[in-house]
CSV table of C-alpha atoms in Angstrom, one decimal:
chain,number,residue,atom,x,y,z
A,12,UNK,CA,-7.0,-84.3,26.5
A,13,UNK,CA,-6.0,-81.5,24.3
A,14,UNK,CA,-3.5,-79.1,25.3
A,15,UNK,CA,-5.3,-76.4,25.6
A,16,UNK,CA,-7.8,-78.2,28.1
A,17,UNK,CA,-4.8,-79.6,29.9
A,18,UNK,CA,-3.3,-76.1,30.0
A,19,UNK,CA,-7.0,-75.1,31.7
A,20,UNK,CA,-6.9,-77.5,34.2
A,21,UNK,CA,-3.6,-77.0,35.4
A,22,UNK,CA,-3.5,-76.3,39.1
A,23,UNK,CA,-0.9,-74.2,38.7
A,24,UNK,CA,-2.9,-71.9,36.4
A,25,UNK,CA,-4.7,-70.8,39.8
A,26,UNK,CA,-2.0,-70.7,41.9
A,27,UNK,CA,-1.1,-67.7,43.6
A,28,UNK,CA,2.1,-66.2,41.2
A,29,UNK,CA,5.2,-64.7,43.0
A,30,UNK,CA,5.6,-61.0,43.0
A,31,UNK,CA,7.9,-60.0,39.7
A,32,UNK,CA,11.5,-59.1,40.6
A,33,UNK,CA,12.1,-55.5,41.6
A,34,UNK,CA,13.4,-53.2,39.3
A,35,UNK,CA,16.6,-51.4,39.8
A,36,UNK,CA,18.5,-48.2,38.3
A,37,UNK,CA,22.1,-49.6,38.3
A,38,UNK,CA,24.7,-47.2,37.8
A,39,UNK,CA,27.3,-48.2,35.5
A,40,UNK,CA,30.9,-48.2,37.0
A,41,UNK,CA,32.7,-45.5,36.7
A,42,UNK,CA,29.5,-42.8,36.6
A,43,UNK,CA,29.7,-40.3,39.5
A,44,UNK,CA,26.9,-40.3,42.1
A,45,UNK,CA,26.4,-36.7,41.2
A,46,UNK,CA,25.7,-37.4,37.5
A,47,UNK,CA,22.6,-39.8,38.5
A,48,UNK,CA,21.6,-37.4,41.0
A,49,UNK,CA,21.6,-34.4,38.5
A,50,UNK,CA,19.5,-36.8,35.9
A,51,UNK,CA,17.3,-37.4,38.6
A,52,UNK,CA,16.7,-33.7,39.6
A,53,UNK,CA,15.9,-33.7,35.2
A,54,UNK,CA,13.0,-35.7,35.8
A,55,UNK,CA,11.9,-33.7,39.3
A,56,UNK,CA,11.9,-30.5,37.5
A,57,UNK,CA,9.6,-27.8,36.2
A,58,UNK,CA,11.9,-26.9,33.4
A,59,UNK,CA,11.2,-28.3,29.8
A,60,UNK,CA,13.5,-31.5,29.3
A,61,UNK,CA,15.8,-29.6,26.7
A,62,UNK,CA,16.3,-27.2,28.7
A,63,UNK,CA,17.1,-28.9,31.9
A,64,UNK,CA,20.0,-31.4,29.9
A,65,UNK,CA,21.2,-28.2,28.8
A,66,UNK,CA,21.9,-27.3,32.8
A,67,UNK,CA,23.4,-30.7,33.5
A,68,UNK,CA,25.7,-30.6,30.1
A,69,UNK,CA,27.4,-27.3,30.1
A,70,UNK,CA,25.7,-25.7,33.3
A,71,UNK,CA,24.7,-22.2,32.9
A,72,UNK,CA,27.8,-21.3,31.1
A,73,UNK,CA,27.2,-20.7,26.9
A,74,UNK,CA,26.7,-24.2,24.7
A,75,UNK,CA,30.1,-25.2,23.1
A,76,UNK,CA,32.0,-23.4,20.2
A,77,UNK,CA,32.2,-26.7,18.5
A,78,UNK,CA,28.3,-26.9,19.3
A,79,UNK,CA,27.2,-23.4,18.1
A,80,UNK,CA,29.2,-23.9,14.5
A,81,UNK,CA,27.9,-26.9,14.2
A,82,UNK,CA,24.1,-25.9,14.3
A,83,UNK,CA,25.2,-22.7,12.5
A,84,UNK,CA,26.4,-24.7,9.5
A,85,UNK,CA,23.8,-26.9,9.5
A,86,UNK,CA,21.0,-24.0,9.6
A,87,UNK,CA,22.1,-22.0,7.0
A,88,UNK,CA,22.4,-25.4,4.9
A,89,UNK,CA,18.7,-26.6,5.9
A,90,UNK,CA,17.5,-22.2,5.0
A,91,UNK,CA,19.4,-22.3,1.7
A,92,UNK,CA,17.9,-25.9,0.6
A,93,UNK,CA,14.3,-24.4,1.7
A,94,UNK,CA,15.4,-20.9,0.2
A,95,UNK,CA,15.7,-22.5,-3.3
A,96,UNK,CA,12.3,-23.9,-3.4
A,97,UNK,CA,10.2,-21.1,-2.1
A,98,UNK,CA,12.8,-18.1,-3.9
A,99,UNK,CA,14.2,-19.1,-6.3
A,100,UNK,CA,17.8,-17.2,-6.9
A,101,UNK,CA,20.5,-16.6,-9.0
A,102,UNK,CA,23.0,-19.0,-8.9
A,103,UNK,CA,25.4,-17.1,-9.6
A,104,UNK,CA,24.8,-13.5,-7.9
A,105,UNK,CA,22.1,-15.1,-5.1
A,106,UNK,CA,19.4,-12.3,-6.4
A,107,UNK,CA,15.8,-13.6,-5.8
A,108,UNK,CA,14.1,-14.0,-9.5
A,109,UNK,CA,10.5,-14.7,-9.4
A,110,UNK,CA,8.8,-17.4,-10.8
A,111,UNK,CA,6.9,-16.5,-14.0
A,112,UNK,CA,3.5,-17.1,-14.0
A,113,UNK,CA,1.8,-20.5,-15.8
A,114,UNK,CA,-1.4,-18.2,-16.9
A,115,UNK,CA,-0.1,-15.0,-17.5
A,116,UNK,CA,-2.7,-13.7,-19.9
A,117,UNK,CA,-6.6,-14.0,-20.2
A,118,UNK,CA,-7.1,-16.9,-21.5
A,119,UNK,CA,-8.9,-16.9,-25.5
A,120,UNK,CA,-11.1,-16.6,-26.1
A,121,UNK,CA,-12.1,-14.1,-23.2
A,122,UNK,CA,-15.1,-15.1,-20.5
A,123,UNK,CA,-18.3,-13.7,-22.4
A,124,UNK,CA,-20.5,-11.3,-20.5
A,125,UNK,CA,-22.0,-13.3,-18.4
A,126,UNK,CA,-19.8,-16.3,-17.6
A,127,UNK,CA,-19.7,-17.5,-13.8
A,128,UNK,CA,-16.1,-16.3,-13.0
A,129,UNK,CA,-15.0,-16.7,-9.4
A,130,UNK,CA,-12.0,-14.8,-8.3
A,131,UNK,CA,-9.6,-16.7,-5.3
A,132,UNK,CA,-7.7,-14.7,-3.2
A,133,UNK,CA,-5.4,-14.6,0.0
A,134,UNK,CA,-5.5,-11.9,2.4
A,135,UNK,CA,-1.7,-11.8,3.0
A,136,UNK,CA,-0.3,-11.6,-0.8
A,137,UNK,CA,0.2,-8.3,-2.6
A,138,UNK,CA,-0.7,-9.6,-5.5
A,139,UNK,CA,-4.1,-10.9,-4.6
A,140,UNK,CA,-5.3,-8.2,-3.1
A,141,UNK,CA,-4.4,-5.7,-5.9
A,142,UNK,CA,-7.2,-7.9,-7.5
A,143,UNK,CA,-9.6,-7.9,-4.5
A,144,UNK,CA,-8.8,-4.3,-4.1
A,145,UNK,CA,-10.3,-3.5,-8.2
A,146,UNK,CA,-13.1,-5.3,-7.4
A,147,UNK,CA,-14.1,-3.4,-4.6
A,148,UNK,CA,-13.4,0.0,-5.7
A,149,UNK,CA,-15.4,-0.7,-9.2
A,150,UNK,CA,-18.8,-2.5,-7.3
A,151,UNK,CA,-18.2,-5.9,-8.5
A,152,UNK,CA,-18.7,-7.8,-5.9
A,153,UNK,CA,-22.1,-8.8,-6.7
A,154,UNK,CA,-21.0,-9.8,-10.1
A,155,UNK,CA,-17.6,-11.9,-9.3
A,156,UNK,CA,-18.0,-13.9,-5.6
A,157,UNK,CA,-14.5,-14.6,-4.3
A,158,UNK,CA,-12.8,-17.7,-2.1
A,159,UNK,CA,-10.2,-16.7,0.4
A,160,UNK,CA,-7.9,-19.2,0.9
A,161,UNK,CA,-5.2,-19.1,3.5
A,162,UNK,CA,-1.5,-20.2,4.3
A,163,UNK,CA,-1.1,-23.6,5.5
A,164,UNK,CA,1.5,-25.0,7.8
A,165,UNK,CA,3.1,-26.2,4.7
A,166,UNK,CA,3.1,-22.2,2.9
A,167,UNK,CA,0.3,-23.7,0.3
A,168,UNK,CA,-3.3,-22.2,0.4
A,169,UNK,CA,-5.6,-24.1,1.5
A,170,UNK,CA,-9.4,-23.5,3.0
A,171,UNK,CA,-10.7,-24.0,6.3
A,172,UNK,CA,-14.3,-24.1,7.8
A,173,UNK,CA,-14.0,-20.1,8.4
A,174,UNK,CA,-12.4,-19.6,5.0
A,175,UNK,CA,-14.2,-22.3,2.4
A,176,UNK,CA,-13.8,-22.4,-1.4
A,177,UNK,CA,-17.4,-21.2,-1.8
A,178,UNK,CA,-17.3,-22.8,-5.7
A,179,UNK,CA,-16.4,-26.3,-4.6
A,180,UNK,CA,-15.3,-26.8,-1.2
A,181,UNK,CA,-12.5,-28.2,-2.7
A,182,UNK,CA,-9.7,-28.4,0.7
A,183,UNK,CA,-6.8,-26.7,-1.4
A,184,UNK,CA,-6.2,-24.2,-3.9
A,185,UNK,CA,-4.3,-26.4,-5.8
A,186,UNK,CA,-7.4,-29.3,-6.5
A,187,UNK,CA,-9.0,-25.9,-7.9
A,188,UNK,CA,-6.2,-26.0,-10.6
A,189,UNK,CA,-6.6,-29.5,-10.5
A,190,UNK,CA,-10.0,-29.5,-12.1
A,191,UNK,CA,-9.1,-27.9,-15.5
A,192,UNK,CA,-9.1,-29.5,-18.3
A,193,UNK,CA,-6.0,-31.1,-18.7
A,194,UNK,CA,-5.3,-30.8,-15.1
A,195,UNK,CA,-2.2,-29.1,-13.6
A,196,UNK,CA,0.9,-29.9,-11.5
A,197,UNK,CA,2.1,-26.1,-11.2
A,198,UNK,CA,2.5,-24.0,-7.9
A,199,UNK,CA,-1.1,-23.0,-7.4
A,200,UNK,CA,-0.5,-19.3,-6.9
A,201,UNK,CA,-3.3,-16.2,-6.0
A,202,UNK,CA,-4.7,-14.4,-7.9
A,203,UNK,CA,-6.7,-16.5,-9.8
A,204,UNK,CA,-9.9,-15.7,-12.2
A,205,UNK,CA,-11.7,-19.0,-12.6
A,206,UNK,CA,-14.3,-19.5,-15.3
A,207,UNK,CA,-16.4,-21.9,-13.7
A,208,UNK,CA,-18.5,-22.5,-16.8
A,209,UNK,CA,-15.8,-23.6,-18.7
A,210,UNK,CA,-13.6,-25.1,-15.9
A,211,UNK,CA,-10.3,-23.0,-16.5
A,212,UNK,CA,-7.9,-20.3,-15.3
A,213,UNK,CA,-8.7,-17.7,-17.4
A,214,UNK,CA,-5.2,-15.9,-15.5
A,215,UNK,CA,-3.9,-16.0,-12.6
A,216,UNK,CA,-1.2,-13.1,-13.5
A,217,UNK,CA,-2.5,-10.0,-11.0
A,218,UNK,CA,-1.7,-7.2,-13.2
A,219,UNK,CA,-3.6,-8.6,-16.2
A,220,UNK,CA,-6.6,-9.7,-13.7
A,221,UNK,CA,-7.2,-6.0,-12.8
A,222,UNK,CA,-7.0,-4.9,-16.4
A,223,UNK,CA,-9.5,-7.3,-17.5
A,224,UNK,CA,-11.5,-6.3,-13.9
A,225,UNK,CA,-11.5,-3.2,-15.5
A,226,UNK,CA,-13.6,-3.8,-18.9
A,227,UNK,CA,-16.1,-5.6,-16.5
A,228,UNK,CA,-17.4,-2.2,-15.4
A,229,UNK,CA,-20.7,-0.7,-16.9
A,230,UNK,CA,-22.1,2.8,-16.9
A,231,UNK,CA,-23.8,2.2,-13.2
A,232,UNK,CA,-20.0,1.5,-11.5
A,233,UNK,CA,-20.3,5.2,-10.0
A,234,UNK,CA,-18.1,6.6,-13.2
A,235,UNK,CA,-14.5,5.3,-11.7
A,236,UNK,CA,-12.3,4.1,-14.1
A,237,UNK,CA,-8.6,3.0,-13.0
A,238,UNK,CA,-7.3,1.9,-16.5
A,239,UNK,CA,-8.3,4.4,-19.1
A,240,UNK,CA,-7.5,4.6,-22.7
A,241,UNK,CA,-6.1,8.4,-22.5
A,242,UNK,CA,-3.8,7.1,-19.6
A,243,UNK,CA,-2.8,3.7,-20.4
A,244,UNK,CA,0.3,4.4,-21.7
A,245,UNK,CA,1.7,5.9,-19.0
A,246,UNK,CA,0.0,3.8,-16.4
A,247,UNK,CA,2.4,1.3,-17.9
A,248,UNK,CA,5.3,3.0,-17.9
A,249,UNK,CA,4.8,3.7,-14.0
A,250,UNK,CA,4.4,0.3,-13.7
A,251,UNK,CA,7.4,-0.7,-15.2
A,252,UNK,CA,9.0,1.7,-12.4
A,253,UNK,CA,7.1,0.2,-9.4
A,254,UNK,CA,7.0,-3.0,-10.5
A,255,UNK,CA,10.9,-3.9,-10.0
A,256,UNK,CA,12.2,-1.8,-7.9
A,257,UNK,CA,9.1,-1.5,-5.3
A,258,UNK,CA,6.9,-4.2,-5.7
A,259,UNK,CA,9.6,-7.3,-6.4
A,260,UNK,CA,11.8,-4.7,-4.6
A,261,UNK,CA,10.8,-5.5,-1.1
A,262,UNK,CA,10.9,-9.1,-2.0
A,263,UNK,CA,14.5,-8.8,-3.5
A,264,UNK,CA,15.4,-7.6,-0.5
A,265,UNK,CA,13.6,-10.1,1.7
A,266,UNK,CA,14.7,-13.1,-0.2
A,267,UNK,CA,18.4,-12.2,-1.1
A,268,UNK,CA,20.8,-15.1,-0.3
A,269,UNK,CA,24.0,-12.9,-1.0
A,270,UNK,CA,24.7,-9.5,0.5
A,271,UNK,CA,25.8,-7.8,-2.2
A,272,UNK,CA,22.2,-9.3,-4.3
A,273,UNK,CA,20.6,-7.7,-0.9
A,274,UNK,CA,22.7,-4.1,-1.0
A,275,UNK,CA,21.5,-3.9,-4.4
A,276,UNK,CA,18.0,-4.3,-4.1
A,277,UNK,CA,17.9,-2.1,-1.2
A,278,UNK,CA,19.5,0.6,-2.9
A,279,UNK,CA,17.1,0.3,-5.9
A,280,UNK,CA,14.1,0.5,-3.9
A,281,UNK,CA,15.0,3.6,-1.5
A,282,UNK,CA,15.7,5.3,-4.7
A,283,UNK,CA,12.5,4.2,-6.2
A,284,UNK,CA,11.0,5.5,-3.0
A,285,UNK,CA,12.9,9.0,-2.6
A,286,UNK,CA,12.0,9.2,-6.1
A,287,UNK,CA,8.6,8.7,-5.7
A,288,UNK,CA,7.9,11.0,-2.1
A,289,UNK,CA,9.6,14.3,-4.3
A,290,UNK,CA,6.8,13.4,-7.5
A,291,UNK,CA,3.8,12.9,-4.2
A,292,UNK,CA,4.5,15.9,-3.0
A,293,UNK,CA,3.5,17.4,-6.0
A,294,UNK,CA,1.0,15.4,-7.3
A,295,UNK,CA,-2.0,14.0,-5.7
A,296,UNK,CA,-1.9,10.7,-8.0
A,297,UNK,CA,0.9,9.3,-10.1
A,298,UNK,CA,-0.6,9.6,-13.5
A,299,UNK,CA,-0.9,13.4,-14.9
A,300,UNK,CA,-4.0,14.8,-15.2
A,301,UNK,CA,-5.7,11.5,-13.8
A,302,UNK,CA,-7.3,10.5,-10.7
A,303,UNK,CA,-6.6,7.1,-9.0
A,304,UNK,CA,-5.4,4.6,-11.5
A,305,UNK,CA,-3.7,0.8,-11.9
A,306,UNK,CA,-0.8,2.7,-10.9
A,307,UNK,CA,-1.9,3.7,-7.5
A,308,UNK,CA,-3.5,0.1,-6.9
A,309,UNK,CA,-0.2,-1.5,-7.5
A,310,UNK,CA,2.1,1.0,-5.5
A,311,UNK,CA,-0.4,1.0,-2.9
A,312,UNK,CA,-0.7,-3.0,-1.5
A,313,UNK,CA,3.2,-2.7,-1.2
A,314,UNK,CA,3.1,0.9,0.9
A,315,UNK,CA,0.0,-1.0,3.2
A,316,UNK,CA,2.4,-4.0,4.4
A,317,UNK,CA,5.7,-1.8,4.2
A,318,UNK,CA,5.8,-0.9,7.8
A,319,UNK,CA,3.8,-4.1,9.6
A,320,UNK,CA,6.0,-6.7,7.4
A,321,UNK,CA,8.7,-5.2,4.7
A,322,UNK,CA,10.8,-3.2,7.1
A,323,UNK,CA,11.3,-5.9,10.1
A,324,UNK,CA,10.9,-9.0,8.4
A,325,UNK,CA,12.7,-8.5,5.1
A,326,UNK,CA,15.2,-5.4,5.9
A,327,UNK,CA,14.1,-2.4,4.2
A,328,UNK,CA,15.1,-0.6,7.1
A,329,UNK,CA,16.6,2.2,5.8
A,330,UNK,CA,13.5,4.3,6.3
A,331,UNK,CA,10.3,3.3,7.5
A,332,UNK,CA,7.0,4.7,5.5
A,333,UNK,CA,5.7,6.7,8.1
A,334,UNK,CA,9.3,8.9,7.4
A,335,UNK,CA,8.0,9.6,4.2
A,336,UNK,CA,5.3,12.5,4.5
A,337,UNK,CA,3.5,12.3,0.9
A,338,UNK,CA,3.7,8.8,0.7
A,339,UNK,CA,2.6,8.1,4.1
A,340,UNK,CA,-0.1,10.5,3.0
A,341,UNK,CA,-0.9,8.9,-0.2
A,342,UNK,CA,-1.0,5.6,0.9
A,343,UNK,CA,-3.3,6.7,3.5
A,344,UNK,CA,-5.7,8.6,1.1
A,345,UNK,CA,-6.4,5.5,-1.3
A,346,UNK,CA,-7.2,3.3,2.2
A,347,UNK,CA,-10.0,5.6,2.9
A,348,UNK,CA,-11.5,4.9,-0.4
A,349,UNK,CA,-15.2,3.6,-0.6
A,350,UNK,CA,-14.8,-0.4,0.0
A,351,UNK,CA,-10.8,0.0,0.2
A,352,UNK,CA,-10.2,-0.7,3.9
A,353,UNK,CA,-11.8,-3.7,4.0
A,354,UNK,CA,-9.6,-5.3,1.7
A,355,UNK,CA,-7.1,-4.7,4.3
A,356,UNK,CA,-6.6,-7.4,7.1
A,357,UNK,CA,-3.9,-6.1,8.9
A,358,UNK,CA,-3.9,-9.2,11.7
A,359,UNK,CA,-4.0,-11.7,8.0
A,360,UNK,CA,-1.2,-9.8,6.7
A,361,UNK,CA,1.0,-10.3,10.0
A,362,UNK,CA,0.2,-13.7,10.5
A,363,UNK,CA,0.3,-14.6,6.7
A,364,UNK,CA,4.2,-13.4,6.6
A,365,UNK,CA,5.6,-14.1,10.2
A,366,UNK,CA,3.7,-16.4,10.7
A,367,UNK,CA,4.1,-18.7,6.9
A,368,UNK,CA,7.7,-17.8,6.2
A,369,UNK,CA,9.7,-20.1,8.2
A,370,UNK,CA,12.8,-19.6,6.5
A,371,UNK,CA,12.8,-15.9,7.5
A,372,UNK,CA,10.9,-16.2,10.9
A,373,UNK,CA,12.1,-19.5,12.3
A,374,UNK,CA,10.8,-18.8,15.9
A,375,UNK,CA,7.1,-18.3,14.3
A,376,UNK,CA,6.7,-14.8,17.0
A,377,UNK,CA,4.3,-12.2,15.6
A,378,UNK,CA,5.2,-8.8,16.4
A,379,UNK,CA,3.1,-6.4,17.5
A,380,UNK,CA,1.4,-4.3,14.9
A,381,UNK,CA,3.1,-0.8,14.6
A,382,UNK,CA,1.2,2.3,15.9
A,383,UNK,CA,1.1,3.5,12.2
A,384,UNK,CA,-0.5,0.6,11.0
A,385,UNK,CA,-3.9,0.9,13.1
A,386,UNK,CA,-7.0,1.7,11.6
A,387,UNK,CA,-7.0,4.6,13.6
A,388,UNK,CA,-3.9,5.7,12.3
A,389,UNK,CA,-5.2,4.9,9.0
A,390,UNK,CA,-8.1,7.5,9.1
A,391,UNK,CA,-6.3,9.9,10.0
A,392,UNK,CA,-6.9,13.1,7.8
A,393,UNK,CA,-4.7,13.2,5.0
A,394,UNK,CA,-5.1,16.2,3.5
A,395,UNK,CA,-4.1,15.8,0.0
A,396,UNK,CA,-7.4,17.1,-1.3
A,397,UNK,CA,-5.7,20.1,-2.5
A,398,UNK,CA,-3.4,18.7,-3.9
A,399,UNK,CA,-3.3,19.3,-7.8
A,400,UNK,CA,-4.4,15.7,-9.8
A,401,UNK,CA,-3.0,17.4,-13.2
A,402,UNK,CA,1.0,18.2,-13.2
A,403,UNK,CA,2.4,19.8,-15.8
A,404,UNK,CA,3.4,17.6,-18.4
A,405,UNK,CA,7.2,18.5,-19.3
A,406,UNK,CA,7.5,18.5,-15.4
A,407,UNK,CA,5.6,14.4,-15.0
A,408,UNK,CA,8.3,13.8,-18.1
A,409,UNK,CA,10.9,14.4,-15.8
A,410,UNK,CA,9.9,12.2,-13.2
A,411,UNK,CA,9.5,9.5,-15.4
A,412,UNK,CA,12.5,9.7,-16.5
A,413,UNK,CA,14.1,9.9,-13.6
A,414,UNK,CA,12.3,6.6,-12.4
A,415,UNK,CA,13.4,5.0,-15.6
A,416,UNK,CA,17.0,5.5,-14.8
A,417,UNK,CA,16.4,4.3,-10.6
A,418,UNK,CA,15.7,0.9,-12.4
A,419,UNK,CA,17.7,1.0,-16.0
């Protein structure tokens, strides 16, 4: 017989089995009663388990000096290490500095008429929407479909069911890059103009996206025309004011890993903003003799998410927006815009910042959304229609040049 079958026949196989031996907690000598008892009322109760070891640790007294410098240390090790791959800084001075772009020109030679471009977006990011923003004030949204992608867990886009990559489907922005020719192993930043007949990034640099957005238009775009050749010059130069003090500004402030890298940033953009409320209140636009412009796109998807996410989450609290009159104004005026609102996602924006930036909003709380911020508040009259569009040259001279030396 085999072993197997002898195992199978084995009366004691069918035997009734004794009970196995009861399990006992034994306390080790020299515990306290009171310590098992206090692990036991752990397991018995309603409080989350951290919290209750907490209780039987150090009572309800606070944790232990040694404890809180500890975790200190280690936290501000773990959010400088994090810190240096999503903002980059100075070594030396701890001042944010931005990583340049991989595509910051149109790509030559330049989509033809015709070409199937596709422009990706993110609600959240400035620079996006200054792109989704041209497109809707010029009409071309029949011409040049968009993807929205949104923030991952991670902080890369990605798309969702809700939110696909209508080109594709591809999951994440960055298999989009992925597919040029020659591939890429870049960040995979928003904005980005795809050419979908020749499978590449013809920019994804925002300023230079809205420029070319701009020589898209045709005689039927309702005769609006926010870069043109009488006022490009100057557009330029306002954006060279904007741009570093305002724009990167807020983010110099919000990323700064020194204090003195986050005193100076600060400083340079209330300046920037002072300067900027004295030339509103004079002007209905920031180009002379000029209606809305490139300029007034650019300053305006910083102004939208100063109050809701600038202020609180990356301290530019000297003032909030809402204390400045004729930008408050301003800002309001371009919202109400033809096709402008809906550009804005204020609940996208929150969520997109508070929600994405871990090393700045560990806890992952959205706030709630400033009174200021509503759509209601939004609409709001803001009676700059009498306002004169043309200053006087020698006096727009001045301002320039009073901009140039906020950021000089």
């Amino acid at each position: 017989m085999s072993p197997i079958a002898a195992h199978r026949a084995s009366p004691a196989m069918w035997s009734p089995q004794p009970p196995p031996p009861r399990l006992q907690l034994r306390r080790p000598a020299g515990t306290p009663l009171h310590s098992s008892r206090r692990l036991s009322r752990i397991a018995a109760s309603q409080e989350d388990p951290l919290t209750a070891l907490t209780r039987v640790l150090w009572g309800r007294a606070l944790p232990p000096s040694q404890l809180v410098l500890a975790v200190r240390h280690g936290w501000t090790s773990a959010w400088r290490l994090l810190m240096r791959q999503l903002a980059p800084s100075d070594p030396a001075t701890g001042a944010f500095t931005r990583t340049p772009s991989r595509f910051p020109a149109v790509a030559q030679p330049a989509p033809v008429p015709g070409a199937r471009l596709h422009l990706y977006v993110g609600l959240p990011c400035p620079w996006a929407h200054r792109a989704l923003l041209v497109r809707a004030l010029l009409g071309l949204g029949p011409r040049l479909p968009v993807s929205v992608a949104v923030p991952g867990d991670d902080g890369a886009w990605s798309f969702t069911p809700e939110s696909p990559d209508a080109l594709y489907g591809s999951r994440r922005l960055r298999d989009v890059y992925a597919a040029r020719r020659g591939g890429y192993e870049g960040r995979a930043s928003v904005p980005m103009l795809w050419d979908a007949d020749r499978r590449e990034v013809v920019c994804n640099e925002s300023i230079e996206i809205a420029k070319f957005l701009c020589t898209l238009v045709d005689d039927g775009a309702g005769g609006l025309d926010l870069w043109p050749p009488e006022h490009r010059e100057e557009i330029d130069r306002w954006y060279g004011v904007i741009y570093p003090s305002v724009n990167n500004g807020v983010y110099r402030c919000g990323f700064a890993q020194s204090q003195a890298a986050y005193d100076a940033a600060a400083g340079e953009l209330f300046d920037a903003l002072d300067m900027l409320e004295d030339h509103l209140s004079g002007s209905r636009y920031l180009c002379a003799g000029a209606g809305v412009t490139l300029a007034d796109v650019c300053l305006f998807t910083t102004l939208i998410r100063f109050d809701l996410v600038y202020n609180p989450l990356f301290r530019c609290s000297r003032r909030k927006l809402v204390e400045y009159p004729s930008l408050h104004a301003y800002m309001r005026e371009i919202y109400q815009l033809p096709g402008a609102a809906e550009t804005c996602d204020m609940a996208a924006i929150a969520d997109g910042y508070f929600g994405t930036l871990f090393p700045l909003n560990p806890g992952g709380i959205l706030p709630v959304v400033p009174a200021s911020c509503s759509r209601e508040a939004l609409m709001k009259p803001h009676g700059r229609e009498a306002m004169p569009s043309v200053a006087a040259a020698a006096a727009d001279g001045r301002q320039l040049g009073a901009a140039a030396s906020v950021v000089g």
